[in-house]
Amino acid sequence: TTVAVPFNSVWGLGALLSCIMSTKPGYVEPPLQYRPLVGACIVNQEKKIVSIGYNSMPNGCDDDLLPWTRFKDGIDWLESKTPYVCHAELNAIMNKKCADVKGCTIYVTLFPCNECAKLIIQAGIREVIFLSDMYHDRRETVASRTLLSMAGIKCNEKRIVRTLRTSQRPDVKTCMCVNNSSFYCAW
Ligand SMILES: Nc1nc(=O)n([C@H]2C[C@H](O)[C@@H](COP(=O)(O)O)O2)cc1CO
């Protein structure tokens, strides 16, 4: 499936921009393993964007020092970016240009993990709208759904604007790319 999301939407302005700016291209080879670019955009009750964020290494930490790979050529978790990277949601909450984000909605290109769910809840965000749920069965995602539900936070999948077929990268489970007018999410 591929969805095309036009730029002239909250996705276009926030989550998409964030995705483009996100750390690195999302491919690691070999073996080919997709690492997502994730964008998050927080909007207030007037639907004004109050913050955006994307996954990145923490400030001052060299982005090129560690690989994205999880298990490649014996590279350990500790030697990969995984335990150090700031998730898009964390960065969006930290980047806010207003006193707080209480009552806001967060748009994310990927469903939040349990750690980000805690941040979302404690920040007072009331709604999560997500584009991809490719980690649906991960324990972190299951815990995240439980947490968000316990806290009464609405979670909605972004309605697909238009579906297309793609055979460009059959080896890649999920990918996000852009052309002149749309943001594509494929899985
Ligand atoms: N909601 C999310 N927001 C994010 O910013 N990420 C980031 C963390 C990593 O930089 C990258 C891959 O996540 P993972 O496959 O290591 O887990 O996406 C990942 C998720 C999924 O939980």
JSON list of C-alpha atoms and ligand atoms in Angstrom, two decimals:
[
{"chain": "A", "resi": 1, "resn": "THR", "atom": "CA", "xyz": [0.00, 0.00, 0.00]},
{"chain": "A", "resi": 2, "resn": "THR", "atom": "CA", "xyz": [1.13, 3.52, -0.59]},
{"chain": "A", "resi": 3, "resn": "VAL", "atom": "CA", "xyz": [-0.63, 6.58, 0.69]},
{"chain": "A", "resi": 4, "resn": "ALA", "atom": "CA", "xyz": [-0.08, 10.01, -0.72]},
{"chain": "A", "resi": 5, "resn": "VAL", "atom": "CA", "xyz": [-0.61, 12.91, 1.62]},
{"chain": "A", "resi": 6, "resn": "PRO", "atom": "CA", "xyz": [-0.74, 16.38, 0.06]},
{"chain": "A", "resi": 7, "resn": "PHE", "atom": "CA", "xyz": [1.59, 19.04, 1.39]},
{"chain": "A", "resi": 8, "resn": "ASN", "atom": "CA", "xyz": [-1.27, 21.42, 2.07]},
{"chain": "A", "resi": 9, "resn": "SER", "atom": "CA", "xyz": [-2.26, 19.68, 5.27]},
{"chain": "A", "resi": 10, "resn": "VAL", "atom": "CA", "xyz": [-0.90, 19.61, 8.78]},
{"chain": "A", "resi": 11, "resn": "TRP", "atom": "CA", "xyz": [1.22, 16.70, 7.62]},
{"chain": "A", "resi": 12, "resn": "GLY", "atom": "CA", "xyz": [2.60, 18.75, 4.82]},
{"chain": "A", "resi": 13, "resn": "LEU", "atom": "CA", "xyz": [3.63, 21.58, 7.03]},
{"chain": "A", "resi": 14, "resn": "GLY", "atom": "CA", "xyz": [4.84, 19.84, 10.12]},
{"chain": "A", "resi": 15, "resn": "ALA", "atom": "CA", "xyz": [5.32, 16.13, 10.23]},
{"chain": "A", "resi": 16, "resn": "LEU", "atom": "CA", "xyz": [6.51, 16.05, 6.66]},
{"chain": "A", "resi": 17, "resn": "LEU", "atom": "CA", "xyz": [9.05, 18.84, 7.08]},
{"chain": "A", "resi": 18, "resn": "SER", "atom": "CA", "xyz": [10.27, 17.12, 10.16]},
{"chain": "A", "resi": 19, "resn": "CYS", "atom": "CA", "xyz": [10.61, 13.85, 8.31]},
{"chain": "A", "resi": 20, "resn": "ILE", "atom": "CA", "xyz": [12.70, 15.44, 5.61]},
{"chain": "A", "resi": 21, "resn": "MET", "atom": "CA", "xyz": [14.99, 16.98, 8.19]},
{"chain": "A", "resi": 22, "resn": "SER", "atom": "CA", "xyz": [15.27, 13.77, 10.17]},
{"chain": "A", "resi": 23, "resn": "THR", "atom": "CA", "xyz": [18.75, 12.46, 10.80]},
{"chain": "A", "resi": 24, "resn": "LYS", "atom": "CA", "xyz": [19.65, 10.29, 7.84]},
{"chain": "A", "resi": 25, "resn": "PRO", "atom": "CA", "xyz": [18.22, 8.38, 4.91]},
{"chain": "A", "resi": 26, "resn": "GLY", "atom": "CA", "xyz": [16.34, 5.48, 6.37]},
{"chain": "A", "resi": 27, "resn": "TYR", "atom": "CA", "xyz": [18.20, 2.65, 4.73]},
{"chain": "A", "resi": 28, "resn": "VAL", "atom": "CA", "xyz": [20.99, 0.54, 6.11]},
{"chain": "A", "resi": 29, "resn": "GLU", "atom": "CA", "xyz": [22.71, -2.15, 4.07]},
{"chain": "A", "resi": 30, "resn": "PRO", "atom": "CA", "xyz": [23.48, -5.00, 4.23]},
{"chain": "A", "resi": 31, "resn": "PRO", "atom": "CA", "xyz": [21.24, -6.61, 5.12]},
{"chain": "A", "resi": 32, "resn": "LEU", "atom": "CA", "xyz": [18.76, -4.02, 4.02]},
{"chain": "A", "resi": 33, "resn": "GLN", "atom": "CA", "xyz": [16.94, -2.86, 7.06]},
{"chain": "A", "resi": 34, "resn": "TYR", "atom": "CA", "xyz": [14.67, 0.09, 7.10]},
{"chain": "A", "resi": 35, "resn": "ARG", "atom": "CA", "xyz": [15.08, 2.66, 9.85]},
{"chain": "A", "resi": 36, "resn": "PRO", "atom": "CA", "xyz": [12.28, 5.17, 9.76]},
{"chain": "A", "resi": 37, "resn": "LEU", "atom": "CA", "xyz": [12.49, 8.89, 9.47]},
{"chain": "A", "resi": 38, "resn": "VAL", "atom": "CA", "xyz": [9.92, 10.14, 11.92]},
{"chain": "A", "resi": 39, "resn": "GLY", "atom": "CA", "xyz": [8.27, 13.53, 12.06]},
{"chain": "A", "resi": 40, "resn": "ALA", "atom": "CA", "xyz": [5.98, 14.97, 14.71]},
{"chain": "A", "resi": 41, "resn": "CYS", "atom": "CA", "xyz": [3.95, 18.12, 14.68]},
{"chain": "A", "resi": 42, "resn": "ILE", "atom": "CA", "xyz": [2.00, 19.60, 17.60]},
{"chain": "A", "resi": 43, "resn": "VAL", "atom": "CA", "xyz": [-1.03, 21.77, 16.91]},
{"chain": "A", "resi": 44, "resn": "ASN", "atom": "CA", "xyz": [-3.13, 23.72, 19.38]},
{"chain": "A", "resi": 45, "resn": "GLN", "atom": "CA", "xyz": [-6.91, 23.83, 19.60]},
{"chain": "A", "resi": 46, "resn": "GLU", "atom": "CA", "xyz": [-6.99, 26.47, 16.86]},
{"chain": "A", "resi": 47, "resn": "LYS", "atom": "CA", "xyz": [-5.10, 24.03, 14.62]},
{"chain": "A", "resi": 48, "resn": "LYS", "atom": "CA", "xyz": [-2.04, 26.31, 14.68]},
{"chain": "A", "resi": 49, "resn": "ILE", "atom": "CA", "xyz": [1.32, 24.56, 14.64]},
{"chain": "A", "resi": 50, "resn": "VAL", "atom": "CA", "xyz": [3.11, 25.17, 17.92]},
{"chain": "A", "resi": 51, "resn": "SER", "atom": "CA", "xyz": [6.01, 22.77, 17.46]},
{"chain": "A", "resi": 52, "resn": "ILE", "atom": "CA", "xyz": [7.65, 20.25, 15.21]},
{"chain": "A", "resi": 53, "resn": "GLY", "atom": "CA", "xyz": [10.31, 17.62, 15.82]},
{"chain": "A", "resi": 54, "resn": "TYR", "atom": "CA", "xyz": [12.08, 14.75, 14.16]},
{"chain": "A", "resi": 55, "resn": "ASN", "atom": "CA", "xyz": [14.20, 11.87, 15.40]},
{"chain": "A", "resi": 56, "resn": "SER", "atom": "CA", "xyz": [17.77, 12.98, 15.95]},
{"chain": "A", "resi": 57, "resn": "MET", "atom": "CA", "xyz": [20.80, 12.43, 18.10]},
{"chain": "A", "resi": 58, "resn": "PRO", "atom": "CA", "xyz": [20.76, 14.68, 21.20]},
{"chain": "A", "resi": 59, "resn": "ASN", "atom": "CA", "xyz": [22.25, 18.17, 20.87]},
{"chain": "A", "resi": 60, "resn": "GLY", "atom": "CA", "xyz": [26.02, 18.15, 20.67]},
{"chain": "A", "resi": 61, "resn": "CYS", "atom": "CA", "xyz": [26.21, 14.42, 19.88]},
{"chain": "A", "resi": 62, "resn": "ASP", "atom": "CA", "xyz": [27.86, 13.64, 16.56]},
{"chain": "A", "resi": 63, "resn": "ASP", "atom": "CA", "xyz": [25.30, 12.22, 14.17]},
{"chain": "A", "resi": 64, "resn": "ASP", "atom": "CA", "xyz": [27.94, 10.36, 12.18]},
{"chain": "A", "resi": 65, "resn": "LEU", "atom": "CA", "xyz": [29.62, 8.61, 15.06]},
{"chain": "A", "resi": 66, "resn": "LEU", "atom": "CA", "xyz": [27.23, 5.70, 15.44]},
{"chain": "A", "resi": 67, "resn": "PRO", "atom": "CA", "xyz": [25.41, 3.60, 12.81]},
{"chain": "A", "resi": 68, "resn": "TRP", "atom": "CA", "xyz": [21.66, 3.09, 12.60]},
{"chain": "A", "resi": 69, "resn": "THR", "atom": "CA", "xyz": [22.11, -0.63, 12.31]},
{"chain": "A", "resi": 70, "resn": "ARG", "atom": "CA", "xyz": [20.75, -2.82, 15.05]},
{"chain": "A", "resi": 71, "resn": "PHE", "atom": "CA", "xyz": [22.45, -6.14, 14.41]},
{"chain": "A", "resi": 72, "resn": "LYS", "atom": "CA", "xyz": [24.99, -5.83, 11.68]},
{"chain": "A", "resi": 73, "resn": "ASP", "atom": "CA", "xyz": [28.45, -7.34, 11.64]},
{"chain": "A", "resi": 74, "resn": "GLY", "atom": "CA", "xyz": [28.30, -7.87, 15.36]},
{"chain": "A", "resi": 75, "resn": "ILE", "atom": "CA", "xyz": [27.47, -4.25, 16.13]},
{"chain": "A", "resi": 76, "resn": "ASP", "atom": "CA", "xyz": [25.94, -4.21, 19.53]},
{"chain": "A", "resi": 77, "resn": "TRP", "atom": "CA", "xyz": [22.89, -2.21, 20.67]},
{"chain": "A", "resi": 78, "resn": "LEU", "atom": "CA", "xyz": [25.22, -0.01, 22.72]},
{"chain": "A", "resi": 79, "resn": "GLU", "atom": "CA", "xyz": [27.26, 0.79, 19.60]},
{"chain": "A", "resi": 80, "resn": "SER", "atom": "CA", "xyz": [24.22, 1.71, 17.51]},
{"chain": "A", "resi": 81, "resn": "LYS", "atom": "CA", "xyz": [22.12, 4.89, 17.58]},
{"chain": "A", "resi": 82, "resn": "THR", "atom": "CA", "xyz": [19.15, 3.08, 19.09]},
{"chain": "A", "resi": 83, "resn": "PRO", "atom": "CA", "xyz": [19.63, 3.80, 22.82]},
{"chain": "A", "resi": 84, "resn": "TYR", "atom": "CA", "xyz": [20.78, 7.38, 22.28]},
{"chain": "A", "resi": 85, "resn": "VAL", "atom": "CA", "xyz": [18.47, 8.86, 19.66]},
{"chain": "A", "resi": 86, "resn": "CYS", "atom": "CA", "xyz": [15.74, 11.33, 20.65]},
{"chain": "A", "resi": 87, "resn": "HIS", "atom": "CA", "xyz": [12.39, 10.34, 19.20]},
{"chain": "A", "resi": 88, "resn": "ALA", "atom": "CA", "xyz": [10.44, 12.81, 17.10]},
{"chain": "A", "resi": 89, "resn": "GLU", "atom": "CA", "xyz": [7.73, 13.19, 19.76]},
{"chain": "A", "resi": 90, "resn": "LEU", "atom": "CA", "xyz": [10.27, 14.02, 22.49]},
{"chain": "A", "resi": 91, "resn": "ASN", "atom": "CA", "xyz": [11.89, 16.64, 20.26]},
{"chain": "A", "resi": 92, "resn": "ALA", "atom": "CA", "xyz": [8.53, 18.14, 19.28]},
{"chain": "A", "resi": 93, "resn": "ILE", "atom": "CA", "xyz": [7.51, 18.48, 22.93]},
{"chain": "A", "resi": 94, "resn": "MET", "atom": "CA", "xyz": [10.89, 19.98, 23.88]},
{"chain": "A", "resi": 95, "resn": "ASN", "atom": "CA", "xyz": [10.89, 22.36, 20.88]},
{"chain": "A", "resi": 96, "resn": "LYS", "atom": "CA", "xyz": [7.56, 23.98, 21.72]},
{"chain": "A", "resi": 97, "resn": "LYS", "atom": "CA", "xyz": [7.43, 27.72, 21.21]},
{"chain": "A", "resi": 98, "resn": "CYS", "atom": "CA", "xyz": [4.70, 28.29, 23.77]},
{"chain": "A", "resi": 99, "resn": "ALA", "atom": "CA", "xyz": [4.44, 27.88, 27.53]},
{"chain": "A", "resi": 100, "resn": "ASP", "atom": "CA", "xyz": [2.90, 24.43, 27.30]},
{"chain": "A", "resi": 101, "resn": "VAL", "atom": "CA", "xyz": [1.15, 22.05, 24.94]},
{"chain": "A", "resi": 102, "resn": "LYS", "atom": "CA", "xyz": [-1.83, 21.23, 27.15]},
{"chain": "A", "resi": 103, "resn": "GLY", "atom": "CA", "xyz": [-4.92, 20.33, 25.14]},
{"chain": "A", "resi": 104, "resn": "CYS", "atom": "CA", "xyz": [-2.91, 20.04, 21.93]},
{"chain": "A", "resi": 105, "resn": "THR", "atom": "CA", "xyz": [-2.91, 17.31, 19.30]},
{"chain": "A", "resi": 106, "resn": "ILE", "atom": "CA", "xyz": [0.28, 15.60, 18.16]},
{"chain": "A", "resi": 107, "resn": "TYR", "atom": "CA", "xyz": [0.55, 14.38, 14.57]},
{"chain": "A", "resi": 108, "resn": "VAL", "atom": "CA", "xyz": [3.18, 11.70, 14.16]},
{"chain": "A", "resi": 109, "resn": "THR", "atom": "CA", "xyz": [4.29, 9.78, 11.12]},
{"chain": "A", "resi": 110, "resn": "LEU", "atom": "CA", "xyz": [4.81, 6.68, 13.30]},
{"chain": "A", "resi": 111, "resn": "PHE", "atom": "CA", "xyz": [2.81, 5.52, 16.33]},
{"chain": "A", "resi": 112, "resn": "PRO", "atom": "CA", "xyz": [4.58, 6.59, 19.57]},
{"chain": "A", "resi": 113, "resn": "CYS", "atom": "CA", "xyz": [6.55, 4.16, 21.73]},
{"chain": "A", "resi": 114, "resn": "ASN", "atom": "CA", "xyz": [5.76, 3.75, 25.44]},
{"chain": "A", "resi": 115, "resn": "GLU", "atom": "CA", "xyz": [8.41, 6.27, 26.52]},
{"chain": "A", "resi": 116, "resn": "CYS", "atom": "CA", "xyz": [6.97, 8.91, 24.19]},
{"chain": "A", "resi": 117, "resn": "ALA", "atom": "CA", "xyz": [3.47, 8.01, 25.35]},
{"chain": "A", "resi": 118, "resn": "LYS", "atom": "CA", "xyz": [4.54, 8.98, 28.88]},
{"chain": "A", "resi": 119, "resn": "LEU", "atom": "CA", "xyz": [5.88, 12.31, 27.61]},
{"chain": "A", "resi": 120, "resn": "ILE", "atom": "CA", "xyz": [2.71, 12.94, 25.63]},
{"chain": "A", "resi": 121, "resn": "ILE", "atom": "CA", "xyz": [0.55, 12.24, 28.68]},
{"chain": "A", "resi": 122, "resn": "GLN", "atom": "CA", "xyz": [2.64, 14.33, 31.06]},
{"chain": "A", "resi": 123, "resn": "ALA", "atom": "CA", "xyz": [2.76, 17.21, 28.59]},
{"chain": "A", "resi": 124, "resn": "GLY", "atom": "CA", "xyz": [-1.03, 17.35, 28.59]},
{"chain": "A", "resi": 125, "resn": "ILE", "atom": "CA", "xyz": [-1.45, 16.45, 24.93]},
{"chain": "A", "resi": 126, "resn": "ARG", "atom": "CA", "xyz": [-4.99, 15.14, 24.39]},
{"chain": "A", "resi": 127, "resn": "GLU", "atom": "CA", "xyz": [-4.90, 13.48, 21.00]},
{"chain": "A", "resi": 128, "resn": "VAL", "atom": "CA", "xyz": [-2.48, 11.46, 18.87]},
{"chain": "A", "resi": 129, "resn": "ILE", "atom": "CA", "xyz": [-2.96, 11.22, 15.13]},
{"chain": "A", "resi": 130, "resn": "PHE", "atom": "CA", "xyz": [-0.60, 8.80, 13.46]},
{"chain": "A", "resi": 131, "resn": "LEU", "atom": "CA", "xyz": [0.20, 7.85, 9.91]},
{"chain": "A", "resi": 132, "resn": "SER", "atom": "CA", "xyz": [2.05, 4.54, 10.17]},
{"chain": "A", "resi": 133, "resn": "ASP", "atom": "CA", "xyz": [1.60, 1.79, 12.72]},
{"chain": "A", "resi": 134, "resn": "MET", "atom": "CA", "xyz": [4.29, -0.52, 11.42]},
{"chain": "A", "resi": 135, "resn": "TYR", "atom": "CA", "xyz": [5.46, -1.44, 14.94]},
{"chain": "A", "resi": 136, "resn": "HIS", "atom": "CA", "xyz": [1.92, -2.38, 16.01]},
{"chain": "A", "resi": 137, "resn": "ASP", "atom": "CA", "xyz": [2.96, -5.67, 17.61]},
{"chain": "A", "resi": 138, "resn": "ARG", "atom": "CA", "xyz": [6.07, -4.47, 19.40]},
{"chain": "A", "resi": 139, "resn": "ARG", "atom": "CA", "xyz": [5.85, -4.66, 23.19]},
{"chain": "A", "resi": 140, "resn": "GLU", "atom": "CA", "xyz": [6.65, -0.96, 23.38]},
{"chain": "A", "resi": 141, "resn": "THR", "atom": "CA", "xyz": [3.72, -0.18, 21.11]},
{"chain": "A", "resi": 142, "resn": "VAL", "atom": "CA", "xyz": [1.36, -2.43, 23.03]},
{"chain": "A", "resi": 143, "resn": "ALA", "atom": "CA", "xyz": [2.41, -0.70, 26.28]},
{"chain": "A", "resi": 144, "resn": "SER", "atom": "CA", "xyz": [2.01, 2.66, 24.58]},
{"chain": "A", "resi": 145, "resn": "ARG", "atom": "CA", "xyz": [-1.55, 1.89, 23.51]},
{"chain": "A", "resi": 146, "resn": "THR", "atom": "CA", "xyz": [-2.37, 0.75, 27.06]},
{"chain": "A", "resi": 147, "resn": "LEU", "atom": "CA", "xyz": [-0.87, 3.90, 28.56]},
{"chain": "A", "resi": 148, "resn": "LEU", "atom": "CA", "xyz": [-2.57, 6.28, 26.16]},
{"chain": "A", "resi": 149, "resn": "SER", "atom": "CA", "xyz": [-5.87, 4.52, 26.65]},
{"chain": "A", "resi": 150, "resn": "MET", "atom": "CA", "xyz": [-5.54, 4.59, 30.47]},
{"chain": "A", "resi": 151, "resn": "ALA", "atom": "CA", "xyz": [-4.87, 8.31, 30.27]},
{"chain": "A", "resi": 152, "resn": "GLY", "atom": "CA", "xyz": [-7.92, 8.84, 28.05]},
{"chain": "A", "resi": 153, "resn": "ILE", "atom": "CA", "xyz": [-5.92, 10.12, 25.10]},
{"chain": "A", "resi": 154, "resn": "LYS", "atom": "CA", "xyz": [-7.59, 9.68, 21.75]},
{"chain": "A", "resi": 155, "resn": "CYS", "atom": "CA", "xyz": [-5.53, 7.89, 19.10]},
{"chain": "A", "resi": 156, "resn": "ASN", "atom": "CA", "xyz": [-6.62, 8.05, 15.52]},
{"chain": "A", "resi": 157, "resn": "GLU", "atom": "CA", "xyz": [-5.08, 6.77, 12.37]},
{"chain": "A", "resi": 158, "resn": "LYS", "atom": "CA", "xyz": [-4.73, 9.43, 9.70]},
{"chain": "A", "resi": 159, "resn": "ARG", "atom": "CA", "xyz": [-7.37, 8.85, 7.07]},
{"chain": "A", "resi": 160, "resn": "ILE", "atom": "CA", "xyz": [-5.78, 7.79, 3.84]},
{"chain": "A", "resi": 161, "resn": "VAL", "atom": "CA", "xyz": [-6.15, 10.46, 1.21]},
{"chain": "A", "resi": 162, "resn": "ARG", "atom": "CA", "xyz": [-5.56, 8.29, -1.81]},
{"chain": "A", "resi": 163, "resn": "THR", "atom": "CA", "xyz": [-4.07, 4.85, -2.31]},
{"chain": "A", "resi": 164, "resn": "LEU", "atom": "CA", "xyz": [-1.60, 3.93, -4.98]},
{"chain": "A", "resi": 165, "resn": "ARG", "atom": "CA", "xyz": [0.42, 0.87, -5.80]},
{"chain": "A", "resi": 166, "resn": "THR", "atom": "CA", "xyz": [4.17, 0.79, -5.71]},
{"chain": "A", "resi": 167, "resn": "SER", "atom": "CA", "xyz": [6.72, -1.78, -6.72]},
{"chain": "A", "resi": 168, "resn": "GLN", "atom": "CA", "xyz": [9.71, 0.50, -6.35]},
{"chain": "A", "resi": 169, "resn": "ARG", "atom": "CA", "xyz": [11.22, -1.08, -3.27]},
{"chain": "A", "resi": 170, "resn": "PRO", "atom": "CA", "xyz": [9.54, -4.44, -2.68]},
{"chain": "A", "resi": 171, "resn": "ASP", "atom": "CA", "xyz": [12.38, -5.31, -0.29]},
{"chain": "A", "resi": 172, "resn": "VAL", "atom": "CA", "xyz": [11.56, -2.41, 1.99]},
{"chain": "A", "resi": 173, "resn": "LYS", "atom": "CA", "xyz": [8.68, -2.90, 4.37]},
{"chain": "A", "resi": 174, "resn": "THR", "atom": "CA", "xyz": [7.92, 0.73, 4.97]},
{"chain": "A", "resi": 175, "resn": "CYS", "atom": "CA", "xyz": [9.28, 3.84, 3.37]},
{"chain": "A", "resi": 176, "resn": "MET", "atom": "CA", "xyz": [8.54, 7.51, 3.25]},
{"chain": "A", "resi": 177, "resn": "CYS", "atom": "CA", "xyz": [9.47, 9.73, 0.38]},
{"chain": "A", "resi": 178, "resn": "VAL", "atom": "CA", "xyz": [8.36, 12.95, -1.25]},
{"chain": "A", "resi": 179, "resn": "ASN", "atom": "CA", "xyz": [7.78, 14.38, -4.69]},
{"chain": "A", "resi": 180, "resn": "ASN", "atom": "CA", "xyz": [6.67, 17.86, -5.74]},
{"chain": "A", "resi": 181, "resn": "SER", "atom": "CA", "xyz": [3.26, 17.76, -4.19]},
{"chain": "A", "resi": 182, "resn": "SER", "atom": "CA", "xyz": [2.88, 14.82, -1.90]},
{"chain": "A", "resi": 183, "resn": "PHE", "atom": "CA", "xyz": [4.39, 12.88, 0.91]},
{"chain": "A", "resi": 184, "resn": "TYR", "atom": "CA", "xyz": [4.32, 9.13, 0.32]},
{"chain": "A", "resi": 185, "resn": "CYS", "atom": "CA", "xyz": [4.17, 6.50, 2.98]},
{"chain": "A", "resi": 186, "resn": "ALA", "atom": "CA", "xyz": [4.43, 2.96, 1.71]},
{"chain": "A", "resi": 187, "resn": "TRP", "atom": "CA", "xyz": [4.14, -0.38, 3.41]},
{"chain": "B", "resi": 1, "resn": "LIG", "atom": "N1", "xyz": [7.37, 6.80, 17.46]},
{"chain": "B", "resi": 1, "resn": "LIG", "atom": "C1", "xyz": [8.66, 6.79, 17.12]},
{"chain": "B", "resi": 1, "resn": "LIG", "atom": "N2", "xyz": [9.31, 7.97, 16.99]},
{"chain": "B", "resi": 1, "resn": "LIG", "atom": "C2", "xyz": [10.62, 7.99, 16.60]},
{"chain": "B", "resi": 1, "resn": "LIG", "atom": "O1", "xyz": [11.20, 9.07, 16.47]},
{"chain": "B", "resi": 1, "resn": "LIG", "atom": "N3", "xyz": [11.28, 6.80, 16.36]},
{"chain": "B", "resi": 1, "resn": "LIG", "atom": "C3", "xyz": [12.66, 6.83, 15.89]},
{"chain": "B", "resi": 1, "resn": "LIG", "atom": "C4", "xyz": [13.70, 6.23, 16.77]},
{"chain": "B", "resi": 1, "resn": "LIG", "atom": "C5", "xyz": [14.75, 5.82, 15.79]},
{"chain": "B", "resi": 1, "resn": "LIG", "atom": "O2", "xyz": [15.51, 6.95, 15.39]},
{"chain": "B", "resi": 1, "resn": "LIG", "atom": "C6", "xyz": [13.99, 5.40, 14.58]},
{"chain": "B", "resi": 1, "resn": "LIG", "atom": "C7", "xyz": [13.83, 3.91, 14.50]},
{"chain": "B", "resi": 1, "resn": "LIG", "atom": "O3", "xyz": [13.17, 3.43, 15.61]},
{"chain": "B", "resi": 1, "resn": "LIG", "atom": "P1", "xyz": [13.46, 1.97, 16.12]},
{"chain": "B", "resi": 1, "resn": "LIG", "atom": "O4", "xyz": [13.22, 1.06, 14.95]},
{"chain": "B", "resi": 1, "resn": "LIG", "atom": "O5", "xyz": [14.89, 1.96, 16.56]},
{"chain": "B", "resi": 1, "resn": "LIG", "atom": "O6", "xyz": [12.50, 1.77, 17.26]},
{"chain": "B", "resi": 1, "resn": "LIG", "atom": "O7", "xyz": [12.72, 6.07, 14.69]},
{"chain": "B", "resi": 1, "resn": "LIG", "atom": "C8", "xyz": [10.66, 5.61, 16.49]},
{"chain": "B", "resi": 1, "resn": "LIG", "atom": "C9", "xyz": [9.35, 5.55, 16.87]},
{"chain": "B", "resi": 1, "resn": "LIG", "atom": "C10", "xyz": [8.65, 4.24, 17.02]},
{"chain": "B", "resi": 1, "resn": "LIG", "atom": "O8", "xyz": [8.42, 3.97, 18.33]}
]
